[in-house]
mmCIF file of C-alpha atoms in Angstrom:
data_model
loop_
_atom_site.group_PDB
_atom_site.id
_atom_site.type_symbol
_atom_site.label_atom_id
_atom_site.label_comp_id
_atom_site.label_asym_id
_atom_site.label_seq_id
_atom_site.Cartn_x
_atom_site.Cartn_y
_atom_site.Cartn_z
ATOM 1 C CA MET A 1 10.046 101.766 -46.659
ATOM 2 C CA ILE A 2 9.848 105.017 -43.818
ATOM 3 C CA ILE A 3 13.012 104.119 -41.903
ATOM 4 C CA SER A 4 14.693 103.314 -45.661
ATOM 5 C CA TYR A 5 14.451 106.902 -47.188
ATOM 6 C CA ILE A 6 14.628 108.577 -43.581
ATOM 7 C CA THR A 7 17.831 107.312 -42.492
ATOM 8 C CA THR A 8 19.427 107.480 -45.900
ATOM 9 C CA ASN A 9 18.507 111.391 -46.187
ATOM 10 C CA ASN A 10 20.927 113.917 -45.413
ATOM 11 C CA HIS A 11 19.980 115.513 -42.654
ATOM 12 C CA ASN A 12 20.392 118.838 -44.988
ATOM 13 C CA ASN A 13 18.190 118.182 -47.496
ATOM 14 C CA LYS A 14 15.333 119.283 -46.778
ATOM 15 C CA VAL A 15 12.602 117.692 -48.557
ATOM 16 C CA SER A 16 8.887 120.328 -49.002
ATOM 17 C CA ASP A 17 5.939 118.636 -46.878
ATOM 18 C CA GLU A 18 4.375 117.946 -50.216
ATOM 19 C CA GLU A 19 7.403 115.660 -51.750
ATOM 20 C CA TRP A 20 7.361 113.879 -48.338
ATOM 21 C CA LYS A 21 3.755 113.144 -48.667
ATOM 22 C CA SER A 22 4.591 111.685 -52.293
ATOM 23 C CA ILE A 23 7.620 109.719 -50.634
ATOM 24 C CA LEU A 24 5.792 108.321 -47.771
ATOM 25 C CA PRO A 25 3.435 105.700 -47.652
ATOM 26 C CA LYS A 26 -0.239 107.162 -48.003
ATOM 27 C CA TRP A 27 -1.485 105.110 -45.002
ATOM 28 C CA PHE A 28 0.891 106.815 -43.061
ATOM 29 C CA VAL A 29 0.490 110.572 -44.457
ATOM 30 C CA GLU A 30 -3.405 110.053 -43.683
ATOM 31 C CA SER A 31 -2.702 108.512 -40.006
ATOM 32 C CA MET A 32 -1.631 112.430 -39.607
ATOM 33 C CA THR A 33 -3.356 114.181 -41.631
ATOM 34 C CA LEU A 34 -6.808 112.621 -41.056
ATOM 35 C CA LYS A 35 -6.900 113.428 -37.517
ATOM 36 C CA SER A 36 -8.176 116.348 -35.892
ATOM 37 C CA GLU A 37 -6.760 118.741 -33.131
ATOM 38 C CA LYS A 38 -9.421 116.982 -31.112
ATOM 39 C CA ASP A 39 -7.854 113.908 -31.593
ATOM 40 C CA ARG A 40 -4.906 114.574 -30.888
ATOM 41 C CA ASP A 41 -5.213 115.959 -27.903
ATOM 42 C CA ASN A 42 -7.012 112.937 -26.698
ATOM 43 C CA ASP A 43 -4.784 110.617 -27.611
ATOM 44 C CA GLU A 44 -0.825 111.818 -26.797
ATOM 45 C CA ASN A 45 0.864 109.014 -29.292
ATOM 46 C CA LEU A 46 -0.677 110.872 -32.216
ATOM 47 C CA TRP A 47 1.191 113.379 -34.621
ATOM 48 C CA HIS A 48 0.622 116.502 -36.305
ATOM 49 C CA TYR A 49 1.666 115.391 -39.580
ATOM 50 C CA GLU A 50 4.287 118.786 -40.167
ATOM 51 C CA SER A 51 5.131 118.619 -36.456
ATOM 52 C CA TRP A 52 6.785 115.114 -37.492
ATOM 53 C CA ILE A 53 8.285 115.870 -40.750
ATOM 54 C CA GLU A 54 10.064 118.892 -39.237
ATOM 55 C CA SER A 55 11.257 116.459 -35.838
ATOM 56 C CA MET A 56 12.951 114.060 -38.647
ATOM 57 C CA TYR A 57 14.793 117.093 -39.516
ATOM 58 C CA HIS A 58 16.310 117.359 -35.980
ATOM 59 C CA ARG A 59 16.207 113.588 -35.027
ATOM 60 C CA ALA A 60 18.743 112.677 -32.146
ATOM 61 C CA TRP A 61 18.927 109.216 -34.129
ATOM 62 C CA GLU A 62 20.174 107.218 -36.411
ATOM 63 C CA TRP A 63 19.333 103.226 -37.302
ATOM 64 C CA TYR A 64 21.943 101.030 -36.471
ATOM 65 C CA SER A 65 20.737 97.378 -36.019
ATOM 66 C CA SER A 66 18.086 95.189 -35.505
ATOM 67 C CA LYS A 67 17.010 91.801 -35.216
ATOM 68 C CA ILE A 68 14.400 89.396 -35.119
ATOM 69 C CA GLU A 69 13.289 86.662 -32.735
ATOM 70 C CA GLY A 70 10.102 84.903 -32.801
ATOM 71 C CA ASN A 71 6.913 87.586 -32.300
ATOM 72 C CA THR A 72 9.828 90.345 -31.154
ATOM 73 C CA ILE A 73 11.875 92.541 -32.631
ATOM 74 C CA THR A 74 14.708 94.551 -31.288
ATOM 75 C CA ILE A 75 15.720 97.795 -33.283
ATOM 76 C CA VAL A 76 19.132 99.577 -32.107
ATOM 77 C CA LEU A 77 19.101 103.486 -32.397
ATOM 78 C CA LYS A 78 22.596 104.638 -32.306
ATOM 79 C CA MET A 79 22.398 108.329 -30.016
ATOM 80 C CA LEU A 80 23.728 110.842 -32.328
ATOM 81 C CA ASN A 81 23.069 114.369 -29.545
ATOM 82 C CA LEU A 82 20.783 114.898 -26.468
ATOM 83 C CA PRO A 83 18.222 115.411 -25.941
ATOM 84 C CA TYR A 84 17.932 112.655 -27.657
ATOM 85 C CA ILE A 85 13.910 112.607 -28.692
ATOM 86 C CA PHE A 86 13.133 109.368 -30.715
ATOM 87 C CA GLU A 87 9.363 109.180 -30.502
ATOM 88 C CA GLN A 88 8.510 109.832 -33.862
ATOM 89 C CA PHE A 89 10.078 106.848 -34.311
ATOM 90 C CA LEU A 90 7.595 105.273 -32.251
ATOM 91 C CA TYR A 91 4.873 106.446 -33.950
ATOM 92 C CA ILE A 92 5.905 105.063 -37.124
ATOM 93 C CA PHE A 93 4.981 101.794 -35.111
ATOM 94 C CA TYR A 94 2.361 103.079 -33.370
ATOM 95 C CA SER A 95 0.585 103.785 -36.693
ATOM 96 C CA GLN A 96 0.315 100.282 -37.763
ATOM 97 C CA GLY A 97 -1.683 99.377 -34.884
ATOM 98 C CA VAL A 98 1.001 98.869 -32.873
ATOM 99 C CA PRO A 99 0.056 99.681 -29.208
ATOM 100 C CA MET A 100 2.090 101.629 -27.548
ATOM 101 C CA SER A 101 1.829 99.148 -24.568
ATOM 102 C CA ASN A 102 3.674 96.639 -26.768
ATOM 103 C CA ILE A 103 7.003 99.432 -27.229
ATOM 104 C CA THR A 104 9.767 99.450 -24.711
ATOM 105 C CA ASP A 105 12.637 100.901 -24.517
ATOM 106 C CA GLU A 106 16.046 100.520 -22.937
ATOM 107 C CA GLU A 107 18.965 103.182 -22.340
ATOM 108 C CA ASP A 108 21.719 101.707 -23.408
ATOM 109 C CA ILE A 109 21.984 98.346 -23.660
ATOM 110 C CA TYR A 110 26.001 97.746 -24.490
ATOM 111 C CA GLY A 111 27.034 100.182 -21.964
ATOM 112 C CA GLU A 112 28.563 102.787 -24.311
ATOM 113 C CA THR A 113 27.331 105.919 -23.069
ATOM 114 C CA ARG A 114 29.739 108.415 -21.323
ATOM 115 C CA HIS A 115 28.541 111.551 -19.245
#
């Protein structure tokens, strides 16, 4: 649900922080709002709620495709511009208990990047 709304929402159609709270799952919002500054200082993977929301308006990616094989999911994000920041995307999985050590990223798996 999180990805579905984010990827279909127009970058220019800003939703207020309170509206996001009613759109996003409560557990996801609380994974940020119930954490203190000290919690975030001790865990570099945690996000401040308002920072996460703001970062979604400036994301440099869009969902391209995904595939599930066994206990692995491969997700391909299309790079829209530089800098290519996608940590807010990874947080969606981290907030559900997926350790960051189980998340890997590979750049340009299709060899299409042009510099």
